[in-house]
Coordinates of C-alpha atoms and ligand atoms in Angstrom, one line a residue:
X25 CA 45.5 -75.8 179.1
X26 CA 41.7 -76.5 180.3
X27 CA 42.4 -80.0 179.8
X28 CA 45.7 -80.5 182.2
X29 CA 43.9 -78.1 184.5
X30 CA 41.5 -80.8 184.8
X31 CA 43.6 -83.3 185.2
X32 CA 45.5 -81.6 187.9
X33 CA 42.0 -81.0 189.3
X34 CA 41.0 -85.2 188.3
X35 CA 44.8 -86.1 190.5
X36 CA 43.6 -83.8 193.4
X37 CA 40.3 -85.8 194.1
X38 CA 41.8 -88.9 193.3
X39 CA 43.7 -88.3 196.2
X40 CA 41.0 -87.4 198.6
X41 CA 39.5 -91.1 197.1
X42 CA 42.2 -92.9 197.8
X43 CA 42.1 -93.5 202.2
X44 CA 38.4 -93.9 201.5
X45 CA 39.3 -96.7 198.9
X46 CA 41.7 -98.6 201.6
X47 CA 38.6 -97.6 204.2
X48 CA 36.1 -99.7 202.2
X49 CA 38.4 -102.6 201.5
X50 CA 38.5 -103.2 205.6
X51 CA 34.9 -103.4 205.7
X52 CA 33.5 -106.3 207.3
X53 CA 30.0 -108.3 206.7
X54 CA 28.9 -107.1 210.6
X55 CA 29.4 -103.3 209.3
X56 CA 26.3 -104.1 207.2
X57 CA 24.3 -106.2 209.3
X58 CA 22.6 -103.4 211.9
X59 CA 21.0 -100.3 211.7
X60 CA 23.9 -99.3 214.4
X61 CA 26.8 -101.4 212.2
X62 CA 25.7 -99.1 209.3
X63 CA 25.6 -95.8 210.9
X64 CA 29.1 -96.6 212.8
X65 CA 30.2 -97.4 209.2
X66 CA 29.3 -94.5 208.2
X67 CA 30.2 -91.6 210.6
X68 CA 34.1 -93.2 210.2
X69 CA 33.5 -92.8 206.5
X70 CA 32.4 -89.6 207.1
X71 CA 35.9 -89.0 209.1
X72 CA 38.0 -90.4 206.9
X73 CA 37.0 -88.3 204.4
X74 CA 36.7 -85.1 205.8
X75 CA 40.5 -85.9 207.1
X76 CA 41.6 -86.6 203.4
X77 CA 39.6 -83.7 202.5
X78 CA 41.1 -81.1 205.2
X79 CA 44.8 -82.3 205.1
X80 CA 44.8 -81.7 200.9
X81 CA 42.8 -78.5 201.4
X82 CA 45.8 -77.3 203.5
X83 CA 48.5 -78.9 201.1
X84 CA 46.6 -76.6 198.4
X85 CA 47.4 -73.7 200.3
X86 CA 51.1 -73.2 200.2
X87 CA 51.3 -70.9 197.1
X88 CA 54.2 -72.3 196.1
X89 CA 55.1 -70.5 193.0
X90 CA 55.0 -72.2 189.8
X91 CA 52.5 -75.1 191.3
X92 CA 49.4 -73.1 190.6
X93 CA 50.3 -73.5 186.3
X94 CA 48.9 -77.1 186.0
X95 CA 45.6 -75.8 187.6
X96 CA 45.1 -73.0 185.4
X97 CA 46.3 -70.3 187.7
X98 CA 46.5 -69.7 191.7
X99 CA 42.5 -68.6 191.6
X100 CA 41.8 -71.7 190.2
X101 CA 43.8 -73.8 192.2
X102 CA 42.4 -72.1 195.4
X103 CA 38.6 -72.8 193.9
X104 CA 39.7 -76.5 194.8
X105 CA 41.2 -75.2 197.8
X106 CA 38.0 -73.9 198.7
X107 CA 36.0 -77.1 197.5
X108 CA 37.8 -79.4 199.6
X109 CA 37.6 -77.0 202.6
X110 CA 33.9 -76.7 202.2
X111 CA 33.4 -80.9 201.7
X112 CA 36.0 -81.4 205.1
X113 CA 33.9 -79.2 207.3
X114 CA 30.3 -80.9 205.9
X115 CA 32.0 -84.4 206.5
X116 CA 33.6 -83.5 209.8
X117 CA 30.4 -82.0 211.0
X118 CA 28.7 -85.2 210.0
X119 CA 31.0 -88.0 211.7
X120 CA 30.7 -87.6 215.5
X121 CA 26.6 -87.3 214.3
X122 CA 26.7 -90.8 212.7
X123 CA 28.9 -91.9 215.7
X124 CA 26.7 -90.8 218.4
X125 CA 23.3 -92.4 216.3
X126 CA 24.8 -95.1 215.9
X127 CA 26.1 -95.9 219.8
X128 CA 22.3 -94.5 220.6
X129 CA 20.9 -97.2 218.6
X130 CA 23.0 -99.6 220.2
X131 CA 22.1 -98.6 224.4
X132 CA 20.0 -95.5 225.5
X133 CA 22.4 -92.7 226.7
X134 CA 25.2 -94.1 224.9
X135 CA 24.8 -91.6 222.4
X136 CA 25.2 -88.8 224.2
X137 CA 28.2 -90.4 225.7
X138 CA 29.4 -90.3 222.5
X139 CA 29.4 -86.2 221.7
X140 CA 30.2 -86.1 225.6
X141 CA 33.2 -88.0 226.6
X142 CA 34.9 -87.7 229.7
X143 CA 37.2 -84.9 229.7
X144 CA 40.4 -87.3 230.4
X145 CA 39.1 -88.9 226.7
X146 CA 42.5 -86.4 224.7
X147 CA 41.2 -88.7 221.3
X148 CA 37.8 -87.2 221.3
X149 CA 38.2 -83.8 222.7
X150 CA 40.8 -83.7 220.3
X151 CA 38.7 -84.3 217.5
X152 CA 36.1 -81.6 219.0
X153 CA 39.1 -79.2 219.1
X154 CA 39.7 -79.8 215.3
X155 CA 36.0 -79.2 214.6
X156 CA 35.3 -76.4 216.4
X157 CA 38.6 -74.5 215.1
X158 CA 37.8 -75.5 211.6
X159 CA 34.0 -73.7 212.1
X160 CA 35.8 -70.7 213.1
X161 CA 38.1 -70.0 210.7
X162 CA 35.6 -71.1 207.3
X163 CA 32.5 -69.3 209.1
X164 CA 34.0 -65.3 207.4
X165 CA 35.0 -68.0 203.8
X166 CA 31.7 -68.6 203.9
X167 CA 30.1 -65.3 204.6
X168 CA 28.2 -66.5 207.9
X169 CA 29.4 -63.3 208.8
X170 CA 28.3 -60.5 205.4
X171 CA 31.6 -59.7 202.8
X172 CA 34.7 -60.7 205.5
X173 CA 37.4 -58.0 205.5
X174 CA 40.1 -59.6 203.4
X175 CA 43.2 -59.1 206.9
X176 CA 40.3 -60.0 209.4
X177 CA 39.6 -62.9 207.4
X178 CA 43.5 -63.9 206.9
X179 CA 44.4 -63.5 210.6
X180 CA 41.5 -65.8 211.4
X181 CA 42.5 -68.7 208.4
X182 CA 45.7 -68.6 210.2
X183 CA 44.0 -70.8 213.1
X184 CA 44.1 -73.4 210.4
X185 CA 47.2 -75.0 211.3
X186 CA 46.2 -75.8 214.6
X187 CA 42.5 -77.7 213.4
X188 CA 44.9 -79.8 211.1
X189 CA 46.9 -80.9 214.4
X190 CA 44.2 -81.7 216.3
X191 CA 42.8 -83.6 213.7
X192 CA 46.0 -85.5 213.5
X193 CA 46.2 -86.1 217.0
X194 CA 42.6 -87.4 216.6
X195 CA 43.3 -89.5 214.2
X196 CA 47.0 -91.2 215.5
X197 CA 44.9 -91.9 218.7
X198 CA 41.4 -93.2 218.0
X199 CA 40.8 -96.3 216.6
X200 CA 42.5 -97.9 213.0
X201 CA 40.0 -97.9 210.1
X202 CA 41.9 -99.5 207.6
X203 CA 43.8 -102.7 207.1
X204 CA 47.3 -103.6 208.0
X205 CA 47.5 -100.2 209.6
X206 CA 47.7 -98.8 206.5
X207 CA 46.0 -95.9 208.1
X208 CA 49.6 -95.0 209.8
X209 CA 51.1 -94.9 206.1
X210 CA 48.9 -92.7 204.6
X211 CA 47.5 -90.0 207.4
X212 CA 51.4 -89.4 207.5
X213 CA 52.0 -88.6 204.3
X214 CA 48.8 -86.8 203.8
X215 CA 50.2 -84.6 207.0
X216 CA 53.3 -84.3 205.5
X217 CA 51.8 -82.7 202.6
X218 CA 49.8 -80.5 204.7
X219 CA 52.8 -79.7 207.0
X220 CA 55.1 -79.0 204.5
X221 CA 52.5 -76.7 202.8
X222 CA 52.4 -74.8 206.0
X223 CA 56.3 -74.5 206.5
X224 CA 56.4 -73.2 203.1
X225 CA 53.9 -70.9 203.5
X226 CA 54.8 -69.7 207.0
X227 CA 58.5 -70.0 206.7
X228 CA 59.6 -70.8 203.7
X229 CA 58.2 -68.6 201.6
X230 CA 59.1 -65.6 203.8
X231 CA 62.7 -66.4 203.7
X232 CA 63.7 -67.5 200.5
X233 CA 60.3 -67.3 198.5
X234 CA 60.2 -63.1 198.8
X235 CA 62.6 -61.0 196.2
X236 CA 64.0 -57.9 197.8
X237 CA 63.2 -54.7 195.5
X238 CA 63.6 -51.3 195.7
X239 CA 60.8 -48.3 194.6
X240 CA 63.2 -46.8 192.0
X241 CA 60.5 -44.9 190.6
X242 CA 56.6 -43.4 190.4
X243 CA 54.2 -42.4 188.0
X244 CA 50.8 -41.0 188.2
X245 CA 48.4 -42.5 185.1
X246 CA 45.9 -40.8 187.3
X247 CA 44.8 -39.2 190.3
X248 CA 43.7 -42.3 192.0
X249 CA 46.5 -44.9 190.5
X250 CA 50.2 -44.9 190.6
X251 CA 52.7 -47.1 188.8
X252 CA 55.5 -47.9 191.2
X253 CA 58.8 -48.8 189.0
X254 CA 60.5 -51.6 191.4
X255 CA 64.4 -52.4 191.1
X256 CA 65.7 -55.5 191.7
X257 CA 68.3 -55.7 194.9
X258 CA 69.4 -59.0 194.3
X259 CA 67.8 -62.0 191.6
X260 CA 65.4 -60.4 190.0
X261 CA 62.1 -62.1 189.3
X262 CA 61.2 -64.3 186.2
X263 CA 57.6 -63.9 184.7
X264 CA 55.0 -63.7 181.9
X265 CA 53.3 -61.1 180.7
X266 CA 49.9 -61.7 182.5
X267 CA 51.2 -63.0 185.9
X268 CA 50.5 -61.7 189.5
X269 CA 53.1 -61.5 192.4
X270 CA 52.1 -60.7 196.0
X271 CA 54.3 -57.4 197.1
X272 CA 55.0 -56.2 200.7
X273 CA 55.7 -52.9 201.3
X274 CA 58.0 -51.9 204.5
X275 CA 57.5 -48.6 205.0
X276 CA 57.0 -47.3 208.5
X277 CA 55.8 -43.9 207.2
X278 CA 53.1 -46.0 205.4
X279 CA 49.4 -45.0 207.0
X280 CA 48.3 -48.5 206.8
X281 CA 49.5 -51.8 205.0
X282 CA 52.6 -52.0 206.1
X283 CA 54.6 -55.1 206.1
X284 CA 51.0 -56.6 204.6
X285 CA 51.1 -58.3 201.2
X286 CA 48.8 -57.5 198.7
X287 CA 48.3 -59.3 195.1
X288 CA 48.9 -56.9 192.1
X289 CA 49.3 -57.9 188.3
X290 CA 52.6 -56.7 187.0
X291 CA 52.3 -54.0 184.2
X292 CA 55.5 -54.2 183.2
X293 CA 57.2 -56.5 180.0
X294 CA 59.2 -59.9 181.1
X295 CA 61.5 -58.0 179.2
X296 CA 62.2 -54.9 181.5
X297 CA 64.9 -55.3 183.5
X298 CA 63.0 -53.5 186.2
X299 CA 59.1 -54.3 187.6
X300 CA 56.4 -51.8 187.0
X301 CA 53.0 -52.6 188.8
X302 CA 49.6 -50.3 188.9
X303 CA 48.3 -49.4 192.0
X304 CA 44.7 -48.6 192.3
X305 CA 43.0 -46.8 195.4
X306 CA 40.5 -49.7 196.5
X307 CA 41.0 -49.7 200.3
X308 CA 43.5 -49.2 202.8
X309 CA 46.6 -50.5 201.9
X310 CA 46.7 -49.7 198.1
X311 CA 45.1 -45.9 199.5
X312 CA 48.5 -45.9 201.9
X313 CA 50.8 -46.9 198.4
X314 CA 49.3 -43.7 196.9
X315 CA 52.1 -41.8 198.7
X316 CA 54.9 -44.1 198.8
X317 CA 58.3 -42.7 198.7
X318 CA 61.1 -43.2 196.3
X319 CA 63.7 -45.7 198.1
X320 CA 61.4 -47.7 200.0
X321 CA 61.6 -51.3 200.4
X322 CA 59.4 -54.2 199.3
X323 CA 59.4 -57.7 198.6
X324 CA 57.9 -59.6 196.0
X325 CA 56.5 -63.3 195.5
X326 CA 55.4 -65.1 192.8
X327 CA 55.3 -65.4 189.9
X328 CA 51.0 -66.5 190.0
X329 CA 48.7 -66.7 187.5
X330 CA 48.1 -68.3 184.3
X331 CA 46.1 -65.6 181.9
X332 CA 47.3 -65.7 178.9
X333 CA 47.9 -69.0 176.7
X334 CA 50.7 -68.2 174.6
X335 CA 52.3 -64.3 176.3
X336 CA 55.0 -64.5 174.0
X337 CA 53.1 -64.5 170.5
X338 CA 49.7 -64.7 169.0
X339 CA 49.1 -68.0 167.7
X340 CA 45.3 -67.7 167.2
X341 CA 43.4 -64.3 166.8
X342 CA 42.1 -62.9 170.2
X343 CA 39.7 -60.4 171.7
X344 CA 40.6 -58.8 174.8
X345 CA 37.9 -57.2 177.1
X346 CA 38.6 -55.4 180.1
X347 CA 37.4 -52.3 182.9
X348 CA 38.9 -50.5 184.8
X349 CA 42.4 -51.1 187.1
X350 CA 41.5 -55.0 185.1
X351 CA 44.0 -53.1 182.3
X352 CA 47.0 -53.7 183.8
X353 CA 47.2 -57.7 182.5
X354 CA 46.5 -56.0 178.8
X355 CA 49.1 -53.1 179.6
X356 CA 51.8 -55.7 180.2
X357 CA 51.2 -58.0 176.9
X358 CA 51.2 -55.0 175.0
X359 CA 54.0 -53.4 176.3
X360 CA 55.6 -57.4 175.9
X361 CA 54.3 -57.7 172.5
X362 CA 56.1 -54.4 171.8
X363 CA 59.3 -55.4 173.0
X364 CA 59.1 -58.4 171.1
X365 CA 58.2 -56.9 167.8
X366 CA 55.7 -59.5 168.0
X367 CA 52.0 -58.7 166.2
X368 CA 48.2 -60.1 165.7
X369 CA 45.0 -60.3 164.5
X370 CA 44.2 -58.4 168.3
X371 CA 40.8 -56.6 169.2
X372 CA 40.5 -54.8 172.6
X373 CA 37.4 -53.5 173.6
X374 CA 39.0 -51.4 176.4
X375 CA 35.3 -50.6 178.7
X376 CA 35.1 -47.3 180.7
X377 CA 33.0 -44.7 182.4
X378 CA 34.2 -41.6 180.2
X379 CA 37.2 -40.4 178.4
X380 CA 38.8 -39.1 181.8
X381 CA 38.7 -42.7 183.2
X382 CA 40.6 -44.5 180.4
X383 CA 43.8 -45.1 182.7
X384 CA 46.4 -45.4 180.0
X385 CA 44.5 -44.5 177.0
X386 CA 47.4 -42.8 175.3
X387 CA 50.0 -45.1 176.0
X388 CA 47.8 -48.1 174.9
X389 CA 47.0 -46.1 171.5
X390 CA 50.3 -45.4 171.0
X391 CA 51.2 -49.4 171.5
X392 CA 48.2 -50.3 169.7
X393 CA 49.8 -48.4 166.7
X394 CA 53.0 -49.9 166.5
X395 CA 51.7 -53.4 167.1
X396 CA 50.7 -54.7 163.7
X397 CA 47.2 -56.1 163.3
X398 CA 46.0 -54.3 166.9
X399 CA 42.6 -52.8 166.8
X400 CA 41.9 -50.9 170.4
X401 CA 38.2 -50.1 170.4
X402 CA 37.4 -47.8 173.9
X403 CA 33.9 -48.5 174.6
X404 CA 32.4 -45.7 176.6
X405 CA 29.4 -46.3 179.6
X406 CA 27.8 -42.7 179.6
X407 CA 27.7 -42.9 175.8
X408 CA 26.5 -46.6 175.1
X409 CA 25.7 -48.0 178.1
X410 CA 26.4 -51.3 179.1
X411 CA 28.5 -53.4 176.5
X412 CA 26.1 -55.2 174.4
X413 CA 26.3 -57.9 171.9
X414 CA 25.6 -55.6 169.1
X415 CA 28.5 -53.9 170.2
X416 CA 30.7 -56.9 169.8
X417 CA 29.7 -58.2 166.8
X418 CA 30.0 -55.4 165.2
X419 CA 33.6 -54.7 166.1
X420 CA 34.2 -58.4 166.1
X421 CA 32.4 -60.5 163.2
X422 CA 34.7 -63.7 163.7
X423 CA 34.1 -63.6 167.6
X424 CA 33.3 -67.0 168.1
X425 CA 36.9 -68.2 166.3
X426 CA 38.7 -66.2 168.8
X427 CA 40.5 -66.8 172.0
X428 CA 38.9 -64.4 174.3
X429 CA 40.2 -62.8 177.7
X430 CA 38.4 -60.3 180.2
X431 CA 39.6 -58.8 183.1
X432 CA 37.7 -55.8 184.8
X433 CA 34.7 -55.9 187.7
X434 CA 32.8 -58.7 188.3
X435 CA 29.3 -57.0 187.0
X436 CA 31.1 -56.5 183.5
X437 CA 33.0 -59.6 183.6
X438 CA 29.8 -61.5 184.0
X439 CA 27.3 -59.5 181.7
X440 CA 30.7 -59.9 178.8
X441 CA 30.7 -63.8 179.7
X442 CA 27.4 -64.3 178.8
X443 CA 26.9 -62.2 175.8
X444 CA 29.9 -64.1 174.5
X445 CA 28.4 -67.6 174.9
X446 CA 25.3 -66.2 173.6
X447 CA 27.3 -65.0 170.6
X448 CA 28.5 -68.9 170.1
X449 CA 31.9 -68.4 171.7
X450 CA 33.2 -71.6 173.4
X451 CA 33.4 -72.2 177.3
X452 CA 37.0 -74.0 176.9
X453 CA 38.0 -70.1 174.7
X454 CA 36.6 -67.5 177.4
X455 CA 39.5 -67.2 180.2
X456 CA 39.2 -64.7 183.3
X457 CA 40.8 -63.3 185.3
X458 CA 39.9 -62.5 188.7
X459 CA 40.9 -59.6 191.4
X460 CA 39.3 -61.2 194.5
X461 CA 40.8 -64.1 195.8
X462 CA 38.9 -65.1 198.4
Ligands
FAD520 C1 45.1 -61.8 190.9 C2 44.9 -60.3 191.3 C3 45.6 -59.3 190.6 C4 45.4 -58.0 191.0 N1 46.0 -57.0 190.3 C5 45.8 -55.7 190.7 C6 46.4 -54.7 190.0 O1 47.2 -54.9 189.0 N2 46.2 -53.4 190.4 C7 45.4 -53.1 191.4 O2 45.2 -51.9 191.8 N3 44.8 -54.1 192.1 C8 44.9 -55.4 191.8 N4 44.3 -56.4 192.5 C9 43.5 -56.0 193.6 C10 44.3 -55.7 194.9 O3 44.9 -56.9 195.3 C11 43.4 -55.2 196.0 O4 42.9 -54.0 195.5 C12 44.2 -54.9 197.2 O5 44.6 -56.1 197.8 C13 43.2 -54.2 198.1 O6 43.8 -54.1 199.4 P1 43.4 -52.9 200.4 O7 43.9 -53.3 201.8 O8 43.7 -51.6 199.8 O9 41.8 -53.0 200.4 P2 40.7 -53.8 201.3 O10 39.7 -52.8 201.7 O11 41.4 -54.7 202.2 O12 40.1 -54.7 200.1 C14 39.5 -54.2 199.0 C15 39.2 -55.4 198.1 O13 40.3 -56.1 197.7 C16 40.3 -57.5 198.2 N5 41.6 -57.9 198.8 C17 42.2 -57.2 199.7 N6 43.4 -57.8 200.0 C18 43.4 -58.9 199.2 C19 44.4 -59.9 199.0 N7 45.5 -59.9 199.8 N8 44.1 -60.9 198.1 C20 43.0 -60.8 197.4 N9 42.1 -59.9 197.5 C21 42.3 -58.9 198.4 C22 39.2 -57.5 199.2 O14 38.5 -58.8 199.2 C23 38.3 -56.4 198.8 O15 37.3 -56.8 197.9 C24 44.5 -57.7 192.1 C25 43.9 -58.7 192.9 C26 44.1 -60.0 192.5 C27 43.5 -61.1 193.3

């Protein structure tokens, strides 16, 4: 898994190499020759690559189900995402810099020229355009701003679009930087990538991606979770025990969220014929699901996610750490695992504040009863504190042969992480999974 998730990672920057590789073959002795030669080399580098850089980082984004398993899982996948977002804007940011040193080298004045063409000049302005869109909508990604609010930070991403056009007009326009206008060939399929990743995302997605269900029923594990039972109106949904989906709710009498989708980790077992999905109170839309009625609609896409190696079976023994609403993953193998009759050599250390917080605890030790070679172990905060490595060795003495999986708050995920690699357990055997996206 980690190593075609590098290889899918490996293709991706390939990629992004390859106009720069068709860039440096029509280089020319006189691009070496002056200070100005050089820096005018440089700041259409610098272009070129941010372009290859923006247009994947867009193809990246269309969350087309099913694409996200070679990387390792959409969070992953968006991590590149991110990465090639982050290496476009420092590139793009840099080019008309290198361009305007380098014309200022050449005359006095020219330089400025450069940054300030005449406004009839559609190329360049164009390319401004691009640039200053781009700043706008990675300045919340980056934080310029504090923690963005996650539908603040969406509406403003979805300016994206529009920076890769302009950046296309830019680039069709302005001069050719590689030979036998080879820079025709591959800026248009590089934008077909990026366009077709926005159709899908914008369009596509909404009309054939999203599955139709209906709330057929609700349960209360506690007073600030429900589990909304969802039944299929027409195909229903193929998964693994593990996976994510994005759900919309469309319920007017909703006091916020609306008609906004929201990823959740289904609870339920591939083998349901029906959806189950745990809703915990952690801002305004999953508050507003709280009270969602029997009968309403929602729409689900996916599936996302790649948690678990093998959901199905347990080849090699595993220890399974999680906090909080970061149960539901674990719920849904177990209940899976049940289903299948399947068992395991299986330890769970299931971390909570107090025995009123364990969301599911009797349900889970009920599974973990009838699921031969399952150990649950509830680790309690206001009696032991913070899970330590004494803790874990002592309910897990082979830890470093196992395959280990954490879900749960960052703080724990983190502190579990590295008590784990202290304890000898391999990099390539600790797999996460995340509940922030951005
Ligand atoms: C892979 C994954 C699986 C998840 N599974 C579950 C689950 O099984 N049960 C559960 O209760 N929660 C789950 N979550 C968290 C859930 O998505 C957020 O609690 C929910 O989106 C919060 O939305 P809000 O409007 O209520 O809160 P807000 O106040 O808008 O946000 C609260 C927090 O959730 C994050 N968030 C909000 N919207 C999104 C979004 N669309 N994508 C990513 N992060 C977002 C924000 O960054 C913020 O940190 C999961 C998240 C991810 C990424």
């Amino acid at each position: 898994m980690v190593v075609r998730a590098r290889l899918a990672r490996a293709l991706v920057w390939l990629l992004v190499a390859l106009p720069v590789l068709f860039f440096l073959a029509g280089l020319r002795p006189a691009d070496f020759t002056s200070a100005a030669g050089i820096l005018n080399m440089l700041g259409r580098l610098t272009g070129v690559l941010g372009l290859a850089c923006m247009l994947l980082s867009a193809a990246l984004s269309a969350r087309v189900p099913g694409f996200d398993q070679p990387f390792g899982g959409l969070t992953r996948l968006w991590h590149t995402h991110h990465l090639l977002g982050a290496a476009a804007l420092f590139m793009l940011m840099l080019h008309p810099l290198l361009l305007a040193f380098a014309a200022q080298s050449v005359g006095a004045g020219l330089g400025f020229a450069t940054l300030f063409p005449p406004l009839s000049d559609i190329a360049s302005w164009s390319g401004w355009g691009a640039l200053l869109l781009m700043m706008i909508f990675l300045a919340p990604t980056f934080s310029f701003f504090g923690p963005p609010h996650y539908e603040r930070w969406k509406r403003v991403h979805d300016i994206a679009p529009f920076a890769v056009i302009l950046a296309l007009v830019h680039t069709f326009l302005f001069t050719r930087t590689m030979p036998a206008n080879l820079d025709y060939v591959v800026w248009t399929v590089f934008a077909l990538l990026a366009v077709g990743a926005v159709l899908w995302r914008f369009v596509g997605s909404r009309r054939i991606g999203r599955l139709p269900y209906t709330v057929a029923g609700i349960e209360r594990p506690a007073n600030n979770v429900v589990e909304l039972t969802l039944e299929p109106k027409k195909r229903p949904l193929r998964y693994q025990a593990g996976n994510f989906v994005y759900m919309t709710p469309f319920d007017r009498e909703l006091a916020a969220g609306c008609g906004e989708e929201h990823p959740y980790t289904l609870s339920s077992s591939p083998r349901e014929s029906n959806l189950r999905i745990a809703i915990k109170d952690l801002g305004d839309a999953s508050r507003a699901l709280q009270s969602i009625q029997p009968g309403s609609r929602v729409t689900v896409e996916g599936p996302y996610g790649r948690f678990f190696k093998t959901p199905d079976e347990v080849a090699t023994p595993e220890l399974w750490i999680c906090g909080g609403i970061g149960v539901t993953p674990f719920l849904a193998r177990m209940r899976h695992l049940r289903k299948l009759e399947q068992g395991g050599d299986i330890r769970f250390l299931y971390c909570v504040q107090d025995e009123a917080r364990a969301l599911y605890l009797d349900e889970l030790q009920t599974l973990a009863d009838a699921i031969p070679g399952f150990r649950l172990i509830p680790h309690y905060f206001y009696r032991e504190g913070p899970i330590s490595q004494s803790f874990m060795r002592e309910n897990c003495g082979d830890i470093e042969r196992r395959e280990v999986y954490i879900c749960g708050p960052q703080p724990l995920s983190r502190l579990a992480q590295s008590h784990l690699r202290a304890l000898g357990v391999g990099r390539a055997n600790i797999h996460t999974e995340e509940f922030e996206l951005l």
